[in-house]
C-alpha positions as CSV (number, residue, x, y, z in Angstrom):
1,M,-16.8,7.3,62.2
2,K,-13.6,8.8,64.0
3,A,-10.4,8.0,62.3
4,I,-7.0,9.3,62.3
5,G,-5.1,9.5,58.9
6,Y,-3.5,11.7,56.5
7,F,-3.2,12.7,53.0
8,E,0.3,13.5,52.0
9,A,3.2,11.3,53.0
10,G,6.4,12.8,54.8
11,A,7.9,13.6,57.8
12,L,6.2,13.8,61.1
13,D,6.9,17.4,62.0
14,R,4.3,18.4,59.6
15,A,0.9,19.9,60.9
16,D,-1.1,17.4,58.8
17,A,1.3,14.4,59.1
18,L,-1.5,12.8,61.2
19,I,-4.9,14.3,61.8
20,D,-8.3,13.5,63.3
21,L,-11.0,12.6,60.6
22,D,-14.4,11.6,60.0
23,V,-14.8,8.7,57.5
24,P,-17.4,6.4,56.1
25,M,-18.1,3.3,58.0
26,P,-17.2,0.3,56.1
27,A,-19.2,-2.7,55.1
28,P,-18.0,-6.4,55.5
29,G,-17.2,-8.5,52.6
30,P,-17.8,-12.3,52.5
31,Q,-14.6,-13.1,54.6
32,D,-14.6,-10.1,56.7
33,L,-15.2,-9.1,60.3
34,L,-16.5,-5.7,61.1
35,V,-14.7,-4.7,64.5
36,K,-15.4,-2.0,66.6
37,V,-11.9,-1.0,67.9
38,A,-11.2,-0.8,71.6
39,A,-7.3,-0.7,71.6
40,I,-4.3,-0.4,69.1
41,S,-0.8,-0.6,69.3
42,V,1.9,1.3,66.9
43,N,4.7,-0.5,65.1
44,P,7.7,0.6,63.0
45,V,5.7,-0.1,59.9
46,D,3.3,2.7,60.8
47,T,6.0,5.2,60.7
48,K,7.4,3.9,57.5
49,I,4.2,4.0,55.6
50,R,3.1,7.3,56.9
51,S,6.8,8.5,55.5
52,R,6.5,6.9,52.1
53,R,2.7,6.2,51.1
54,G,0.2,9.0,50.6
55,A,-3.5,9.0,50.1
56,T,-5.2,7.6,46.9
57,G,-7.4,10.7,45.7
58,D,-9.6,12.2,48.2
59,T,-9.7,8.8,50.4
60,P,-7.2,9.5,53.4
61,E,-4.5,7.1,54.5
62,V,-5.6,5.4,57.7
63,L,-2.7,3.4,59.4
64,G,-2.5,0.9,62.1
65,W,-1.9,-2.9,62.1
66,D,-2.5,-4.0,65.8
67,A,-6.1,-4.1,67.1
68,V,-8.3,-5.7,69.7
69,G,-12.0,-5.2,69.5
70,E,-15.3,-6.5,69.4
71,V,-17.0,-8.1,66.2
72,V,-20.0,-6.2,65.3
73,S,-20.9,-8.4,62.3
74,C,-19.5,-11.2,60.1
75,G,-19.3,-11.6,56.3
76,S,-21.6,-14.5,54.7
77,A,-18.2,-16.8,54.4
78,V,-16.8,-16.3,57.9
79,S,-16.9,-19.3,60.4
80,G,-15.6,-19.5,63.8
81,F,-16.6,-16.0,64.8
82,V,-20.1,-14.3,65.9
83,A,-21.1,-10.7,66.9
84,G,-20.0,-10.0,70.3
85,D,-16.8,-11.8,70.0
86,R,-13.5,-10.1,71.4
87,V,-10.7,-10.6,68.8
88,Y,-7.4,-9.5,68.1
89,Y,-5.2,-9.3,64.8
90,A,-2.6,-7.5,62.9
91,G,-4.6,-6.6,59.9
92,A,-3.2,-6.5,56.3
93,L,-1.0,-3.9,54.8
94,E,-2.9,-2.9,51.8
95,R,-6.4,-2.3,53.7
96,P,-7.6,0.7,55.8
97,G,-6.1,0.2,59.4
98,S,-6.8,0.0,62.9
99,N,-6.6,3.8,63.6
100,A,-10.3,3.9,63.4
101,E,-13.6,3.4,65.4
102,Y,-14.4,0.5,63.1
103,Q,-12.3,-1.8,60.9
104,L,-12.8,-4.7,58.5
105,V,-10.3,-7.6,59.1
106,D,-10.2,-10.8,57.1
107,A,-11.3,-13.4,59.5
108,R,-8.6,-16.1,58.4
109,I,-6.0,-13.8,60.2
110,A,-7.8,-12.9,63.3
111,A,-8.5,-14.9,66.5
112,H,-10.2,-14.9,69.8
113,A,-8.2,-12.3,72.2
114,P,-6.5,-13.7,75.2
115,L,-9.3,-13.9,78.1
116,S,-6.6,-12.9,80.9
117,L,-5.5,-9.8,79.3
118,S,-7.1,-6.3,79.1
119,A,-7.6,-4.7,75.6
120,A,-4.4,-2.5,76.0
121,E,-2.4,-5.5,76.9
122,A,-3.6,-7.7,74.2
123,A,-3.3,-5.2,71.5
124,A,0.4,-5.2,72.0
125,L,0.7,-8.8,70.8
126,P,-0.5,-9.5,67.4
127,L,1.9,-8.2,64.8
128,T,5.1,-8.6,66.9
129,A,3.8,-12.4,67.8
130,I,3.2,-13.2,64.3
131,T,6.4,-11.8,63.1
132,A,8.5,-13.7,66.0
133,W,6.6,-16.8,65.5
134,E,7.3,-17.0,61.8
135,L,10.9,-15.9,62.1
136,L,11.6,-18.6,64.8
137,F,9.8,-21.6,63.6
138,D,9.2,-21.0,60.0
139,R,12.3,-18.9,58.7
140,L,15.2,-20.0,61.3
141,G,13.5,-23.7,61.3
142,V,13.4,-23.9,64.9
143,S,11.0,-26.9,66.2
144,E,8.9,-26.5,69.2
145,G,10.8,-28.3,72.2
146,G,13.8,-28.2,69.8
147,G,17.1,-26.3,69.6
148,E,19.1,-28.2,72.4
149,G,22.7,-27.4,72.4
150,Q,22.3,-24.2,70.0
151,T,22.4,-20.6,70.8
152,L,20.1,-18.0,69.4
153,L,21.4,-14.5,69.2
154,V,18.6,-11.7,69.1
155,V,20.0,-8.4,68.1
156,G,17.7,-5.7,69.3
157,A,16.0,-7.8,71.8
158,A,14.1,-4.9,73.6
159,G,11.9,-3.8,70.9
160,G,8.4,-5.2,70.2
161,V,9.4,-8.1,68.0
162,G,12.3,-8.9,70.1
163,S,10.2,-8.8,73.3
164,I,7.9,-11.6,72.3
165,L,10.7,-13.6,70.4
166,V,12.8,-13.8,73.6
167,Q,9.7,-15.4,75.3
168,L,9.0,-17.8,72.6
169,A,12.4,-19.1,72.3
170,R,12.8,-19.4,76.1
171,Q,9.6,-21.0,76.7
172,L,8.9,-23.2,73.6
173,T,12.5,-24.1,72.8
174,K,15.7,-25.2,74.2
175,L,17.8,-22.9,72.9
176,T,20.3,-20.6,74.7
177,V,18.9,-17.2,74.3
178,V,21.4,-14.6,74.1
179,A,19.7,-11.1,73.7
180,T,21.4,-7.6,72.9
181,A,20.4,-4.3,74.6
182,A,22.4,-1.1,75.2
183,R,20.7,0.9,78.0
184,A,20.3,-0.2,81.5
185,E,16.4,-0.3,81.4
186,S,16.5,-2.3,78.2
187,V,18.7,-4.9,79.8
188,K,16.5,-5.3,82.6
189,W,13.4,-5.8,80.3
190,V,14.9,-8.3,78.4
191,Q,16.2,-10.3,81.4
192,G,12.8,-10.3,82.6
193,L,11.4,-11.8,79.5
194,G,13.7,-14.7,79.9
195,A,17.0,-14.1,78.1
196,H,19.9,-16.4,79.5
197,H,22.4,-13.7,78.8
198,V,22.3,-10.2,77.6
199,I,25.1,-8.4,75.9
200,D,25.8,-4.6,74.4
201,H,25.0,-4.4,70.7
202,S,27.0,-1.1,70.7
203,Q,30.1,-2.8,71.3
204,P,31.6,-5.6,69.3
205,L,29.6,-8.9,69.6
206,L,32.0,-11.6,69.2
207,P,34.3,-11.0,72.3
208,Q,31.1,-10.7,74.2
209,L,29.9,-13.9,73.3
210,Q,33.3,-15.5,73.7
211,A,33.4,-14.1,77.5
212,L,30.2,-16.2,78.0
213,G,32.0,-19.3,76.7
214,I,30.1,-19.0,73.2
215,K,32.5,-19.6,70.4
216,E,29.9,-19.1,67.7
217,V,25.9,-19.0,67.4
218,E,23.9,-21.2,65.1
219,L,21.0,-18.6,65.0
220,I,20.9,-14.9,64.7
221,A,17.7,-12.8,64.8
222,S,18.6,-9.4,63.2
223,L,15.9,-7.2,64.3
224,T,17.0,-3.6,63.8
225,H,20.2,-2.0,62.1
226,T,21.1,-5.1,60.4
227,D,23.2,-3.1,57.8
228,Q,25.5,-1.8,61.0
229,H,25.6,-5.0,62.6
230,Y,25.9,-7.3,59.6
231,P,29.6,-7.1,59.0
232,Q,30.2,-8.8,62.1
233,Y,27.6,-11.8,61.5
234,G,30.1,-13.7,59.4
235,D,32.3,-14.1,62.4
236,C,29.7,-14.6,65.0
237,I,27.8,-17.2,63.1
238,A,28.4,-20.9,63.3
239,P,29.1,-22.9,59.9
240,Q,25.7,-23.7,58.4
241,G,24.1,-21.3,60.7
242,R,20.9,-19.3,59.8
243,L,20.4,-15.5,59.8
244,G,16.9,-14.1,59.9
245,V,16.0,-10.3,59.5
246,I,13.1,-8.1,59.5
247,D,14.1,-4.5,59.0
248,D,14.9,-2.5,56.0
249,F,18.4,-1.5,54.8
250,G,20.6,-1.1,51.6
251,P,22.4,-3.6,49.8
252,L,24.5,-6.1,51.8
253,D,27.6,-8.2,50.6
254,M,26.5,-11.9,50.7
255,S,29.9,-13.1,50.6
256,V,30.2,-12.4,54.3
257,L,28.2,-15.6,54.9
258,K,29.8,-17.8,52.1
259,R,32.5,-19.3,53.9
260,K,30.6,-20.4,56.5
261,C,27.6,-21.6,54.3
262,A,25.3,-19.7,56.4
263,S,21.8,-19.1,55.1
264,F,19.9,-15.7,55.0
265,H,16.1,-15.5,55.6
266,W,13.3,-12.6,55.3
267,E,10.5,-12.5,57.7
268,F,7.5,-10.4,56.3
269,M,4.5,-11.1,58.4
270,F,2.3,-9.3,55.8
271,T,3.2,-11.7,53.0
272,R,0.4,-14.2,53.6
273,S,-2.4,-11.6,53.6
274,M,-0.8,-9.6,51.0
275,F,-0.7,-12.7,48.4
276,E,-3.7,-14.6,50.0
277,T,-1.4,-17.4,50.1
278,A,-2.9,-21.0,50.7
279,D,-1.8,-21.0,54.2
280,M,-3.2,-17.6,55.0
281,A,-5.3,-19.1,57.9
282,E,-2.0,-20.2,59.7
283,Q,-1.8,-16.6,61.0
284,G,-5.2,-16.8,62.8
285,K,-4.3,-20.3,64.2
286,L,-1.1,-19.0,65.3
287,L,-2.6,-16.0,67.2
288,Q,-5.1,-18.6,68.6
289,R,-2.2,-20.5,70.2
290,V,-0.6,-17.4,71.2
291,A,-3.5,-16.6,73.2
292,E,-3.8,-19.9,74.8
293,L,-0.2,-19.5,75.9
294,V,-0.8,-16.1,77.3
295,D,-3.9,-17.7,79.3
296,A,-1.7,-20.4,80.6
297,G,0.9,-18.2,81.9
298,T,3.6,-19.2,79.6
299,L,3.7,-15.8,77.6
300,R,3.0,-12.3,78.7
301,S,2.1,-9.1,77.1
302,T,4.9,-6.9,75.7
303,L,3.3,-3.6,76.5
304,G,6.0,-1.1,77.1
305,E,3.8,2.4,77.6
306,H,0.1,3.5,77.5
307,Y,0.1,6.5,75.4
308,G,-3.7,7.4,76.2
309,A,-6.8,7.7,73.9
310,I,-6.5,7.1,70.2
311,N,-6.1,10.4,68.4
312,A,-3.9,12.5,66.4
313,A,-1.7,14.0,69.1
314,N,-1.1,10.8,71.0
315,L,-0.4,8.8,67.7
316,K,2.2,11.5,66.8
317,R,3.8,11.2,70.3
318,A,3.9,7.3,69.7
319,H,5.4,7.7,66.1
320,A,8.2,10.2,67.2
321,L,9.1,7.8,70.2
322,L,9.5,4.7,67.6
323,E,11.3,6.8,65.2
324,S,13.9,7.6,67.9
325,G,14.9,4.1,68.3
326,K,14.3,4.3,72.0
327,A,11.1,2.4,72.5
328,R,11.0,-0.6,74.9
329,G,8.2,-3.1,74.3
330,K,5.0,-2.0,72.5
331,L,3.3,1.6,72.6
332,V,-0.7,1.0,73.2
333,L,-3.4,3.4,72.7
334,E,-7.0,2.9,73.9
335,G,-10.5,4.3,73.3
336,F,-11.7,7.1,71.3
């Protein structure tokens, strides 16, 4: 089958950073779905793994953690799916990815794709929807229908995770949503997703919040460049507030949060699949709920740009845009 991968980790400007390959067809284990991939999206994790993790022996590294496709066959222990079902999922960090014609995914972390979306539109959702949902409801501790009188500051709201987080917070809670965006097109994007207010993260945050009549915020979702914005969070966060983060950075001074007794929360959507936690199947249930909300018109796809067919050249272009930090919404590729 066709796949796109590489052997040596490193920078994107190398000729062999991503190459078109022919690899063996995988065979499903007891819990697996074998899926014929129709569309994928590209996430920052793809670029990070490509730059850090090389191939094992003669087996190439195949990336990709978002996909929509058709179930070809099911493992012996699978329930809830049959051949022919259209599914979507974010996969597992330690398994071969979705940049291939066929992929194995554990059925517990997959769900039936939204009926109202095309394959490309649906492919934009899984990884970021899981991340945003877990961050908002599990890490920051907001309950559905809750949050009245509280404010959520979403730093880096125009990216993939922010684009679904803003929607979830606006549609499923009573939080006041303040999003950050620095470019005019990004401001328009997050306003369209439902943010109550938009401020500029390239400028000091607290004066902009105060200009809105917001003295402090109870919740902060820091989605990008946390190390740059973090020194301001101690002033912006309310006493006993919560800070949730998803990106990578160096050491932070935790004393910044001490006087406010504010708490720090990591969100990493691969934890459940990586450690096969007892609640691993919650991700499949979560994605099924998201599909229902999409089909009901409550949520919409966060597709930002369609990058054409799934091949090495187009994936390189997508990786380059993500590494530039200028992507808005999700970058999707479709078909081989």
